[in-house]
Tab-separated table of C-alpha atoms and ligand atoms in Angstrom:
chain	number	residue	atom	x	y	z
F	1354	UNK	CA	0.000	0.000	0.000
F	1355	UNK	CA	0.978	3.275	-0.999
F	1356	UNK	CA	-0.184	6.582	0.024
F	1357	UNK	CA	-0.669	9.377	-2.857
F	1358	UNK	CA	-1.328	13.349	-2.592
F	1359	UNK	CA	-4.606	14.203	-3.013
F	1360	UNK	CA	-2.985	17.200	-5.252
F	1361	UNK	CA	-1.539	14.373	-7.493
F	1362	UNK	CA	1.248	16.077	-8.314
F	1363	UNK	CA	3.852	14.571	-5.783
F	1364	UNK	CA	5.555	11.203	-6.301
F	1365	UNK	CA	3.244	8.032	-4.286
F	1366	UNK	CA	5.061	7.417	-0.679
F	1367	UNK	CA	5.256	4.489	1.572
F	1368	UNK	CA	3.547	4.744	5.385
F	1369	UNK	CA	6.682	5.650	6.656
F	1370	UNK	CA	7.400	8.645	4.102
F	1371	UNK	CA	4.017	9.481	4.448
F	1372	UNK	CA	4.569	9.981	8.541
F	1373	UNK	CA	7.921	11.832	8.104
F	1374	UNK	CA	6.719	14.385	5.452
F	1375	UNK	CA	3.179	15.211	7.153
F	1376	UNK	CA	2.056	17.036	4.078
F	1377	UNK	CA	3.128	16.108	0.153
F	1378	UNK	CA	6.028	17.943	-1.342
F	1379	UNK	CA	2.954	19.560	-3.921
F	1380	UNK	CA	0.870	20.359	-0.555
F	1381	UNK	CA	-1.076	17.576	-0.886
F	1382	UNK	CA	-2.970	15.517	1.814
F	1383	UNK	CA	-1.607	11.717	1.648
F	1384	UNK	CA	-5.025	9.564	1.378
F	1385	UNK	CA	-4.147	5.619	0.695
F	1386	UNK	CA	-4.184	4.449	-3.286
F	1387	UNK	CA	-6.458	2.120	-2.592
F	1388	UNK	CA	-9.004	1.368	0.638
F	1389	UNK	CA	-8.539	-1.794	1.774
F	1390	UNK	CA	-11.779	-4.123	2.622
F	1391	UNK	CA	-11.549	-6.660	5.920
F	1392	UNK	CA	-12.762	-10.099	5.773
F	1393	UNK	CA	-16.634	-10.498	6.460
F	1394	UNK	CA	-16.138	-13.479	8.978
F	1395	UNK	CA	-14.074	-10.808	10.659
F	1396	UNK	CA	-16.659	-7.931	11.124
F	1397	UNK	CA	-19.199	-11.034	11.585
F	1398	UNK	CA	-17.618	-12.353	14.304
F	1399	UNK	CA	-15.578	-9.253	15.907
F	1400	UNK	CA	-17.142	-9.858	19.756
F	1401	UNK	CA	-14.658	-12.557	19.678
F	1402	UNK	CA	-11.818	-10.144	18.932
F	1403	UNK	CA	-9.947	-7.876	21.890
F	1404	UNK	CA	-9.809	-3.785	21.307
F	1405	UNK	CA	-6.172	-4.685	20.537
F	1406	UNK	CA	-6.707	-7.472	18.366
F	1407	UNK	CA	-9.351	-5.614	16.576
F	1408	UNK	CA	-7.072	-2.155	16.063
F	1409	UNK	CA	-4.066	-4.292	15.241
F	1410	UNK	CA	-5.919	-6.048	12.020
F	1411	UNK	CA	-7.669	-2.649	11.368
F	1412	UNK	CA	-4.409	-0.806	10.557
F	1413	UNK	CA	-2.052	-3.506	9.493
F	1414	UNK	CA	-3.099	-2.832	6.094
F	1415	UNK	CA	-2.080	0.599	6.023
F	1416	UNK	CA	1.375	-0.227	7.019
F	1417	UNK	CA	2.230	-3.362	5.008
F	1418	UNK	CA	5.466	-4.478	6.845
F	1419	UNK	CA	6.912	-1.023	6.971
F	1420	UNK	CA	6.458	-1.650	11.359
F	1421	UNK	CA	6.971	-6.093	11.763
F	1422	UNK	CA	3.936	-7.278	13.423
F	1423	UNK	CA	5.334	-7.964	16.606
F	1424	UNK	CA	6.342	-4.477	16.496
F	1425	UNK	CA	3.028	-2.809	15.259
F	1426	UNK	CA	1.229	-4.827	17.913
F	1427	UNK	CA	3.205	-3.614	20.644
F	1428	UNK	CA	2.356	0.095	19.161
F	1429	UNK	CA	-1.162	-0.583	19.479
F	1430	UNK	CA	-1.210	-2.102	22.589
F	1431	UNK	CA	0.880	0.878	24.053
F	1432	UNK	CA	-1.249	3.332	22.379
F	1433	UNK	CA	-5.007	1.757	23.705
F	1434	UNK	CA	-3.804	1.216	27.540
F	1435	UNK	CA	-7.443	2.857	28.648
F	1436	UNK	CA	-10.810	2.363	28.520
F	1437	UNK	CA	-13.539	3.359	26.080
F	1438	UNK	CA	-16.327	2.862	27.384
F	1439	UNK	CA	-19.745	3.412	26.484
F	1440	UNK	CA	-22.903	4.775	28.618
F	1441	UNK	CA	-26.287	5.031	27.973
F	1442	UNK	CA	-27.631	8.489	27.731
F	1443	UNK	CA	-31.285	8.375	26.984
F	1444	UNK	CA	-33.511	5.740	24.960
F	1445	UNK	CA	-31.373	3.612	22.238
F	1446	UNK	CA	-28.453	6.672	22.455
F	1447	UNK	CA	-24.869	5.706	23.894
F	1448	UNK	CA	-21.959	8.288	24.747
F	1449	UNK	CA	-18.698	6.844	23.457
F	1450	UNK	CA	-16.185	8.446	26.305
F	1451	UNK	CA	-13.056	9.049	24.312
F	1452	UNK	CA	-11.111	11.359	26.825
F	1453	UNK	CA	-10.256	8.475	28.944
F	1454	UNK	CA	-6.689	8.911	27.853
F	1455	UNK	CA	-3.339	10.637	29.378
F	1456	UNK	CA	-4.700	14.301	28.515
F	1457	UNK	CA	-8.009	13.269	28.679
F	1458	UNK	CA	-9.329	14.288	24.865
F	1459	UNK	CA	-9.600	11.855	22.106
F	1460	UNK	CA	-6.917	12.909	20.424
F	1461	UNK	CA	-4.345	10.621	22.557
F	1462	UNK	CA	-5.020	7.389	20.556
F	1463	UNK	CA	-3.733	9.252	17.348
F	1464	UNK	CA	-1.056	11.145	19.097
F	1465	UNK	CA	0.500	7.787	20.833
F	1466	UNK	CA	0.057	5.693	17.449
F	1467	UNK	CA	2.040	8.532	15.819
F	1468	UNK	CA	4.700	9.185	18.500
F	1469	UNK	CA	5.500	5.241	18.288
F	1470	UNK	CA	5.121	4.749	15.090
F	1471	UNK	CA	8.094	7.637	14.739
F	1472	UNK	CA	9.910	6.648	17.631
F	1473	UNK	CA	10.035	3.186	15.872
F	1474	UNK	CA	11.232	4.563	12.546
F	1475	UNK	CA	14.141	6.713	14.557
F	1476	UNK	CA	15.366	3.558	15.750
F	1477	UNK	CA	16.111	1.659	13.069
F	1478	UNK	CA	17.663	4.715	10.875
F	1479	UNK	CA	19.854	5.462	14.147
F	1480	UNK	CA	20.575	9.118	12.990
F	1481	UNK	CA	17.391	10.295	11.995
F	1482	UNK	CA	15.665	13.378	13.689
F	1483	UNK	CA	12.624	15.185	13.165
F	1484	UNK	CA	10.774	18.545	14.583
F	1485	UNK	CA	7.308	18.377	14.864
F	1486	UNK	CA	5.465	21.695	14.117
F	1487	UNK	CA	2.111	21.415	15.640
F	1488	UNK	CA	-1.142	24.047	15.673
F	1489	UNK	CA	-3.642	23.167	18.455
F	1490	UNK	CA	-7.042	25.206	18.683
F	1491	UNK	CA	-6.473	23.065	22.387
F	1492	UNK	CA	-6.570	19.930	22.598
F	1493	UNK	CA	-4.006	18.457	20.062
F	1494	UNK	CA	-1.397	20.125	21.911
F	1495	UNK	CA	-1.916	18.438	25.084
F	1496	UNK	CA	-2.209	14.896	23.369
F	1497	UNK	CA	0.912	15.675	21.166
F	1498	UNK	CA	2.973	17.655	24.246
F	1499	UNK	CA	2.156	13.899	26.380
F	1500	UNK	CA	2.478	11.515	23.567
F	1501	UNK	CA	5.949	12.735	22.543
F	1502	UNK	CA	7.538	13.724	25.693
F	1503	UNK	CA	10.448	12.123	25.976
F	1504	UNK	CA	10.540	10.007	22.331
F	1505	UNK	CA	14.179	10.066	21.320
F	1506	UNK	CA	15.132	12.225	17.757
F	1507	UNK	CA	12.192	13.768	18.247
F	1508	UNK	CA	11.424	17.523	19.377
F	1509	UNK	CA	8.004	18.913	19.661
F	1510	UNK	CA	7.164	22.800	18.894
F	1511	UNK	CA	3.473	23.672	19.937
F	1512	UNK	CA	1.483	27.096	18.837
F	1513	UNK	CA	-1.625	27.688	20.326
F	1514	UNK	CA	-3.721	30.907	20.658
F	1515	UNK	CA	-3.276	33.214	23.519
F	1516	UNK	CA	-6.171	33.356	25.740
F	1517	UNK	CA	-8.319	30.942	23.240
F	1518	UNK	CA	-7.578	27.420	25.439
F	1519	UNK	CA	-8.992	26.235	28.764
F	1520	UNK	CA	-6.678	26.614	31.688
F	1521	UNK	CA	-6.176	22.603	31.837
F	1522	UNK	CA	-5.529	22.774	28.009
F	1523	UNK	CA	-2.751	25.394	28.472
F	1524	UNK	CA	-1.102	23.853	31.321
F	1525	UNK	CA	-0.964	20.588	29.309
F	1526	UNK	CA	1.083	21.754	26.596
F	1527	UNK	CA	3.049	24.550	28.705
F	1528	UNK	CA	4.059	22.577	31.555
F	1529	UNK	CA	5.921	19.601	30.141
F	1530	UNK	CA	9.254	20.921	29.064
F	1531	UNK	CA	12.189	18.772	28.013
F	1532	UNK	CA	11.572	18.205	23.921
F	1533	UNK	CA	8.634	19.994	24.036
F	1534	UNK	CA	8.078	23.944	23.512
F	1535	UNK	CA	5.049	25.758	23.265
F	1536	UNK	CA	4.677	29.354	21.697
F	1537	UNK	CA	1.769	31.057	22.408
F	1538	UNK	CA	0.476	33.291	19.564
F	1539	UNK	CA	-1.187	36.683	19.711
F	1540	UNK	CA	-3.797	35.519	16.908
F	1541	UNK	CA	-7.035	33.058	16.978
F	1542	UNK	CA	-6.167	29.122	16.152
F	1543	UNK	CA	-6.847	29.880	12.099
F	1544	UNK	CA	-3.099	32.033	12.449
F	1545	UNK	CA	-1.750	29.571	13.606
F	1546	UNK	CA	-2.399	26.970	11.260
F	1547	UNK	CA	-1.420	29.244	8.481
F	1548	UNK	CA	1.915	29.871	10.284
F	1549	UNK	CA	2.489	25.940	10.287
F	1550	UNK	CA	1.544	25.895	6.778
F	1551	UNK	CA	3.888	28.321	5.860
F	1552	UNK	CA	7.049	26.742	7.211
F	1553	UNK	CA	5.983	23.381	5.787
F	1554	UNK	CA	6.631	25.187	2.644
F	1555	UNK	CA	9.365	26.978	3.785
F	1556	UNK	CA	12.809	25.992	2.146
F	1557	UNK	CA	14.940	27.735	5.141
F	1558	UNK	CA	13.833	24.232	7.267
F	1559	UNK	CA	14.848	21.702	5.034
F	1560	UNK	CA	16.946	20.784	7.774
F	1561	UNK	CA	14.684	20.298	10.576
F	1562	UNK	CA	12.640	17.247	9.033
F	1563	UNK	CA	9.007	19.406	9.840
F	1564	UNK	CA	6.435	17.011	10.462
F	1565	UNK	CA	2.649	17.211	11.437
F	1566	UNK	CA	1.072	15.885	14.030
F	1567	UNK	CA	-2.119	17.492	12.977
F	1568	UNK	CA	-4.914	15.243	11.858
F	1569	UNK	CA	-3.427	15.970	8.757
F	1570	UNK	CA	-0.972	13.294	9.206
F	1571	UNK	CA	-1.783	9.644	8.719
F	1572	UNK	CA	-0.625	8.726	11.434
F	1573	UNK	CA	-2.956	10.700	13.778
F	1574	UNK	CA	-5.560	10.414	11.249
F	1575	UNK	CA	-5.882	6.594	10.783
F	1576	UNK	CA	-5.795	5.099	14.253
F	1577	UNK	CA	-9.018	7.303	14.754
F	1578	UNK	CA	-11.295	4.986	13.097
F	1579	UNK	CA	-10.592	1.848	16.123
F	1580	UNK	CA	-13.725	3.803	18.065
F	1581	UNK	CA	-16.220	2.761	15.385
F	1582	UNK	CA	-15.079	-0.916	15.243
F	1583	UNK	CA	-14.960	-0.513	19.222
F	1584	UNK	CA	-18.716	0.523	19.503
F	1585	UNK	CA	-19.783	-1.343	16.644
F	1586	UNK	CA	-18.362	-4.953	18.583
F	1587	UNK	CA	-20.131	-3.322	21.761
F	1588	UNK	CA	-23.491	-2.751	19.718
F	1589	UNK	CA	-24.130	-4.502	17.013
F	1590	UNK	CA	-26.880	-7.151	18.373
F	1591	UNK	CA	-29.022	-3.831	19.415
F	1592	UNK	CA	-29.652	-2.435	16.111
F	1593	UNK	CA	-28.927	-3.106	12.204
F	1594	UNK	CA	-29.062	0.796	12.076
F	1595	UNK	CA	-26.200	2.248	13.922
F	1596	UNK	CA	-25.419	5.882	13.640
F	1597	UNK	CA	-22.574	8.010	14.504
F	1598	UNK	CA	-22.309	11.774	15.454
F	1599	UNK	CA	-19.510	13.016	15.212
F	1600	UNK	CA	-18.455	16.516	16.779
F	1601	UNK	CA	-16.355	17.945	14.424
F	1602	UNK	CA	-13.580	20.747	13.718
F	1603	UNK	CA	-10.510	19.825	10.864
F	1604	UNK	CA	-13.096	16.681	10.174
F	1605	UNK	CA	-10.490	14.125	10.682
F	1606	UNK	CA	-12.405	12.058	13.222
F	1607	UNK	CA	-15.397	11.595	11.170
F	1608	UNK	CA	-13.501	10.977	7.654
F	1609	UNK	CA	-11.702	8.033	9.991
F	1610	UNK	CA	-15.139	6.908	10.409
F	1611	UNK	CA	-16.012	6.800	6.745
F	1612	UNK	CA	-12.843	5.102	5.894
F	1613	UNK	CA	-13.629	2.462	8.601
F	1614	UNK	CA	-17.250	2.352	6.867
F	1615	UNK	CA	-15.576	2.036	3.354
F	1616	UNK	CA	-13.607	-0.741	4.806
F	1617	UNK	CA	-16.723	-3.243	5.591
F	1618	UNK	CA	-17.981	-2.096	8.877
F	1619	UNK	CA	-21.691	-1.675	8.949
F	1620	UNK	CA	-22.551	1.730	9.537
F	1621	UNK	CA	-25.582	3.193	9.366
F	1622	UNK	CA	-25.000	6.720	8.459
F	1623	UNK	CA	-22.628	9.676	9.846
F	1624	UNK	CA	-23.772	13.293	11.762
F	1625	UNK	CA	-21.312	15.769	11.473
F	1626	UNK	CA	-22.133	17.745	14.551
F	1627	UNK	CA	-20.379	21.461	14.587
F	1628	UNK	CA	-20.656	24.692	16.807
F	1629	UNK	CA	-21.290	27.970	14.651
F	1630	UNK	CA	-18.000	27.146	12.619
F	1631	UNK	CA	-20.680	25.579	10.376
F	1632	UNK	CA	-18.849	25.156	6.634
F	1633	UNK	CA	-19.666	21.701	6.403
F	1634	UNK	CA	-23.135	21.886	7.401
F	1635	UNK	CA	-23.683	25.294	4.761
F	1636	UNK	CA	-21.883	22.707	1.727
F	1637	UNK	CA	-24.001	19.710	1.934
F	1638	UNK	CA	-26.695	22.119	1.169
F	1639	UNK	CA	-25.740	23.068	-1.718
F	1640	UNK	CA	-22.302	21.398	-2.533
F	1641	UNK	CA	-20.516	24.862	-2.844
F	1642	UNK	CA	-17.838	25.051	-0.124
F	1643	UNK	CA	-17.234	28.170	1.269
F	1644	UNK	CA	-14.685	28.435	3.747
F	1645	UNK	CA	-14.940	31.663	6.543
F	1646	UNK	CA	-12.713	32.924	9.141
F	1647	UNK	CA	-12.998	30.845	12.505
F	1648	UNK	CA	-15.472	31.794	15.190
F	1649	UNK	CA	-15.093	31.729	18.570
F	1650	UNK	CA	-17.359	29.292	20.861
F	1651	UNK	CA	-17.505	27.290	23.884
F	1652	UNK	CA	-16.661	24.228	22.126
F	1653	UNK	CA	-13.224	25.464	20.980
F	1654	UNK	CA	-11.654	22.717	20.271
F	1655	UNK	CA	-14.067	22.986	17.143
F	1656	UNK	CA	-13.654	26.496	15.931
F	1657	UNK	CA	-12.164	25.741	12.297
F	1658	UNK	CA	-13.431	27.951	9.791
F	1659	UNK	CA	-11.505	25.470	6.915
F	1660	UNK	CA	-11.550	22.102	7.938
F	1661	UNK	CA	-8.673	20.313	7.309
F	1662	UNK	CA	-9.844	16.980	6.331
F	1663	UNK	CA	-12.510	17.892	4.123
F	1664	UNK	CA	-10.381	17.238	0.998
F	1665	UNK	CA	-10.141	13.422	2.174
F	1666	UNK	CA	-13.612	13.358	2.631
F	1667	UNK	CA	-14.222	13.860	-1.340
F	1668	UNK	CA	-11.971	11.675	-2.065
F	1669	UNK	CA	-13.788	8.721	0.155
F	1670	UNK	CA	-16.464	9.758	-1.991
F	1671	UNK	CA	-15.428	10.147	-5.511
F	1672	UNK	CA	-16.721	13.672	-5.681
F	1673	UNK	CA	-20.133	12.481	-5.786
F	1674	UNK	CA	-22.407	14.452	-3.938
F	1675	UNK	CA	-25.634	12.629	-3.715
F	1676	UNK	CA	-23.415	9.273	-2.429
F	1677	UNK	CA	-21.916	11.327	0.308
F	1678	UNK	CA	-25.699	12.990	1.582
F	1679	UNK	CA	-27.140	9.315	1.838
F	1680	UNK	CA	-24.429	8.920	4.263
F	1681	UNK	CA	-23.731	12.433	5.745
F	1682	UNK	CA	-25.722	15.075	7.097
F	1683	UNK	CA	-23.792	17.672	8.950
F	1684	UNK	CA	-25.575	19.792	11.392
F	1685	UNK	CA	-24.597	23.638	13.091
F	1686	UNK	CA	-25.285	24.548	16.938
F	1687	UNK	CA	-24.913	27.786	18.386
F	1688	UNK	CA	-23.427	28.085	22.209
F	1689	UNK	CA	-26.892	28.350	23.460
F	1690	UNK	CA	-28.255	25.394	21.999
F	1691	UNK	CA	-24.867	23.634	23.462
F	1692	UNK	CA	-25.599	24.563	27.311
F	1693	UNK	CA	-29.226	23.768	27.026
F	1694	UNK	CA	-28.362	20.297	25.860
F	1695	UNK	CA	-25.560	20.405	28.556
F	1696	UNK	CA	-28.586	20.986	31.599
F	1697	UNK	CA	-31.049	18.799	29.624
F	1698	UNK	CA	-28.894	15.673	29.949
F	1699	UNK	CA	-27.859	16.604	33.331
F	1700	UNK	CA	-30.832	16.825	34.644
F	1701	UNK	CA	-32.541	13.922	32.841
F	1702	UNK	CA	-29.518	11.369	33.002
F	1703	UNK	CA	-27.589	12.877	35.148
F	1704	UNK	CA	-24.996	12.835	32.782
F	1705	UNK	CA	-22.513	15.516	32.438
F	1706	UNK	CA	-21.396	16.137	28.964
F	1707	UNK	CA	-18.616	19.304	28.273
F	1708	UNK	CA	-19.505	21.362	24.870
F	1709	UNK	CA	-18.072	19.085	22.983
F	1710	UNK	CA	-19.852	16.049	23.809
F	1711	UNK	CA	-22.961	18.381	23.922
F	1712	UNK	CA	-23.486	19.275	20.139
F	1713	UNK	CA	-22.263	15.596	19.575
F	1714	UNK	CA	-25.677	14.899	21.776
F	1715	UNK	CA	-27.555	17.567	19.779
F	1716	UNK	CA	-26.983	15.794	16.388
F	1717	UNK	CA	-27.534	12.142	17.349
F	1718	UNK	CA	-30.897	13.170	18.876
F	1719	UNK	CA	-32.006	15.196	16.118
F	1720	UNK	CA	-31.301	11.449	13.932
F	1721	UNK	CA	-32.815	9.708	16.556
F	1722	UNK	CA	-36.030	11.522	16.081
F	1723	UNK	CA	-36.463	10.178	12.413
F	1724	UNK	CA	-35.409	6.907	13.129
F	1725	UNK	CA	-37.677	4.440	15.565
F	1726	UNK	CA	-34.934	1.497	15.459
F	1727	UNK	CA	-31.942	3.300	15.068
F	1728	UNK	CA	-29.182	3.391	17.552
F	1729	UNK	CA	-26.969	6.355	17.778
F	1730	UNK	CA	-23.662	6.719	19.039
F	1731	UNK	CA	-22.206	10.220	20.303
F	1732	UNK	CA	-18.635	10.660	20.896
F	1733	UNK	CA	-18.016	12.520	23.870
F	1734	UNK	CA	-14.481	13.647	23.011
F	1735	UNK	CA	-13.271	15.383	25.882
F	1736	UNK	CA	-12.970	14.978	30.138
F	1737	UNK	CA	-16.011	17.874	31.372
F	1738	UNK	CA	-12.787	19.277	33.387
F	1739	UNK	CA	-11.296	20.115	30.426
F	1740	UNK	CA	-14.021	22.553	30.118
F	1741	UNK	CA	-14.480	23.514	33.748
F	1742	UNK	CA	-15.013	27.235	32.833
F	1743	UNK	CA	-18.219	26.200	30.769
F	1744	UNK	CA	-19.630	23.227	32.755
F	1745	UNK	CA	-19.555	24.534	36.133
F	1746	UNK	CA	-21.680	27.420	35.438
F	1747	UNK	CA	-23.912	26.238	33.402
F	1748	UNK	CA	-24.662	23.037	35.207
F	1749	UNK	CA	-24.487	24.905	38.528
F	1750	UNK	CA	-21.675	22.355	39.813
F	1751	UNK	CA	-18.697	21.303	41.000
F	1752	UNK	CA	-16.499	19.188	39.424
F	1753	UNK	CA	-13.952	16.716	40.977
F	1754	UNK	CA	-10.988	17.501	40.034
F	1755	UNK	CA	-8.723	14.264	38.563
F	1756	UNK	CA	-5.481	14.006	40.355
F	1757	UNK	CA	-3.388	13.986	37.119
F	1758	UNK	CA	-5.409	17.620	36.644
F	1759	UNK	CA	-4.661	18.666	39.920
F	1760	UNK	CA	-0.770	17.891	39.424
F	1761	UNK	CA	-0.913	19.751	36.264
F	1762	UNK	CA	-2.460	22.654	37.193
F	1763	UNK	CA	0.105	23.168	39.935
F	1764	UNK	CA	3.121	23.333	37.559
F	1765	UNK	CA	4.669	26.203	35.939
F	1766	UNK	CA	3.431	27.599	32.713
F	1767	UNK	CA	6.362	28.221	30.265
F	1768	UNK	CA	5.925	29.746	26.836
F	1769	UNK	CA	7.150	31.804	24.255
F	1770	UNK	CA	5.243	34.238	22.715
F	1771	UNK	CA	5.487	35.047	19.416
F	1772	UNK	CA	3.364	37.521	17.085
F	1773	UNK	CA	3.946	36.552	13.598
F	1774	UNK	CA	5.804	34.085	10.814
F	1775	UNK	CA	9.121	35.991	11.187
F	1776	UNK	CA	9.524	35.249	15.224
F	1777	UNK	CA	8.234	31.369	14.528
F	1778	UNK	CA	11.236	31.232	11.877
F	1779	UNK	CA	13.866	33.125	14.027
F	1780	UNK	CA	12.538	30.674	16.910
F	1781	UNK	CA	12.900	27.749	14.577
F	1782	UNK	CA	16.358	28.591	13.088
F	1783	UNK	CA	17.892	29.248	16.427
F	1784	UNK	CA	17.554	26.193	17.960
I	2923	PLP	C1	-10.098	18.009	18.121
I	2923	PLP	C2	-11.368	17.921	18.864
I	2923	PLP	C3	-12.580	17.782	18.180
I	2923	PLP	C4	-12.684	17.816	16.672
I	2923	PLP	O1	-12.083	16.717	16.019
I	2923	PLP	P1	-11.729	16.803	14.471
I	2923	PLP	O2	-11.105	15.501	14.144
I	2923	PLP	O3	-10.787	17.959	14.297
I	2923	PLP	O4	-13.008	17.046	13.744
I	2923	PLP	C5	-13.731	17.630	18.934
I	2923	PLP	N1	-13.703	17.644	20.283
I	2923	PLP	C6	-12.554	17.801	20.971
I	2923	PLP	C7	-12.596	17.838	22.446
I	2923	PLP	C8	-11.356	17.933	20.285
I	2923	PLP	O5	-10.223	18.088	20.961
């Protein structure tokens, strides 16, 4: 298996190439040549797999023997060492908890899978070294800053928005130190992104071996779609109709989804669930694609005015828009809507969901509502204290604070803060 830019103009890479470079020499996304399908007896019978046995025969594919099985397996075993459990919220609707990770958001499965993955490649090309240039709108940097710490060849450089992350998000990605540097940016999270964009292109760092660790790489990307196998094996004698809503930002999370759909599993249909960054939602009603400046909201984790993924998402599809609506409809909720579903399914399940989680809530329900026999699946993405400064308030309570929070929160912030491309470069070149 190969992996080719979705700008076709770059030469076809293997997995490994595909890690290192993030992004195609022609700007490209990578997207595999071709989408592998799993046996049926497999997806007939997966109960009878384990998470790891299931993720390990999920991604194999996409690595051919690039990582040696026993290798790969230890990767995925090291990447899925917590729970993902799933809890009934309401009639025939489940919350998949992803945030039971290290930094508590989703986005540790992909960061750990990467970090290994390149950790594994470092070893067996003894000299090698890379930087990874990261843009978090708050929670990648956290997962990246905790996946990578400490992975020899590696070093990790962070930007994140001034004043635009939760308190827990910016102590995650500022208090770490060692190979890992965060600059904080006087901008919103669609500056820095551009900034990250710009030195991938950027001839003065051929040196520096710039890699993503933005969904944008495959790495992150791929490992995403184990949750839909995961709650598939946990839910498949329920319903025939399983559903997925997805809350979504760069849209890598969801595309994961469609590739694992694309790949045999059974899936009923996806819901893109977004706050007011609503492009998505404003092109699958009319197929024009109109990308605006990001928004700020409560779910901020979210606010991506030109999702990053989207390209891949065509590509699943062939362009065609009618195939994608029978299996997408994407869905836009303002803050407001967000806290009322926040009290609604505290006070009827007791359940405490953080923004995130909440417009994930809104869309399954809205599918739910058409649907008698469908189940739906929400993905609550993020740990509520990751979001104190919304929850508390709204739900009118207090939250108990994780000990690996607590510790965090206690530790020094240390960042560098930088106002435009020419301080990221003189940053980047002097070190
Ligand atoms: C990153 C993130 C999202 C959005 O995921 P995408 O793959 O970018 O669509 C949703 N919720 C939380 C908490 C996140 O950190």
């Amino acid at each position: 298996m190969l992996y080719k830019s979705l700008n076709s103009q770059s030469p076809k890479v293997t997995f490994q190439e595909a890690v290192t470079l993030g992004l195609a020499p022609d700007k490209g996304l990578y997207f595999p040549e071709e989408i592998p399908t799993l046996p049926i007896d497999f997806i007939n019978s997966i109960e009878k797999f384990s998470d790891d046995e299931i993720a390990f025969t999920v991604i194999k594919p996409y690595i051919n023997n690039e990582i040696p099985d026993d290798e790969l397996k230890k990767i995925v075993t090291d990447t899925l060492c917590f729970d993902f459990p799933l809890v009934e919220v309401g009639k025939n609707c489940y919350s998949l908890e992803l945030f039971h990770g290290p930094t508590m958001a989703f986005k540790d499965v992909g960061a750990r899978f990467m970090a290994r993955c390149l950790a594994y490649f470092n070893k067996i090309e003894s000299n090698s070294k890379n930087t990874i240039l990261v843009a978090t709108s708050g929670d990648t940097g956290g997962a990246v800053a905790s996946g990578f710490l400490d992975v020899s060849g590696v070093d990790v450089v962070i930007l994140y928005p001034t004043g635009k992350v939760s308190e827990v998000q910016e102590k995650q990605l500022t208090t770490l130190g060692k190979n890992i540097t965060a600059l904080e940016v006087d901008g919103v999270f669609d500056d820095c992104q551009d900034m990250v964009k710009k030195a991938f292109l950027d001839e003065d760092f051929k040196h520096l071996n710039l890699t993503s660790a933005n969904s944008i790489n495959i790495a992150r990307w791929l490992p995403q779609m184990f949750y839909y196998f995961f709650a598939y094996k946990a839910l498949k004698n329920k319903s025939e109709k399983l559903y997925f809503s997805v809350p979504s930002g760069n849209f890598g999370n969801i595309c994961s989804g469609m590739l694992a759909k694309k790949m045999g599993l059974p899936i009923a249909g996806f819901i893109a669930a977004t706050n007011s960054n609503d492009t998505v939602p404003r092109y699958m009603i009319d197929a024009k694609y109109n990308p605006k400046p990001s928004i700020a909201t409560i779910s901020n984790a979210m606010d991506v005015g030109n999702p990053s993924n989207f390209i891949r998402i065509i590509e699943i599809y062939h362009n065609n828009f009618s195939e994608l609506q029978s299996d997408l409809q994407a869905m836009s909720f303002s803050d407001a809507e967000t806290k009322a579903a926040m009290k609604f399914i505290y006070k009827h399940y007791k359940y405490i969901a953080e923004p995130h989680g909440a417009v994930g809530y809104l869309g399954i329900q809205n599918k739910l509502k058409q649907n008698d026999n469908a189940i739906g699946v929400f993905f609550e993405t993020a740990h509520p204290i990751k979001f104190l400064e919304t929850v508390e308030p709204t739900l009118n309570c207090t939250l108990e604070i994780p000990d690996a929070i607590k510790e965090i929160l206690a530790k020094e912030k240390k960042s560098i803060k930088i106002e435009n491309y020419e301080q990221l470069k003189s940053y980047l070149m002097s070190n």
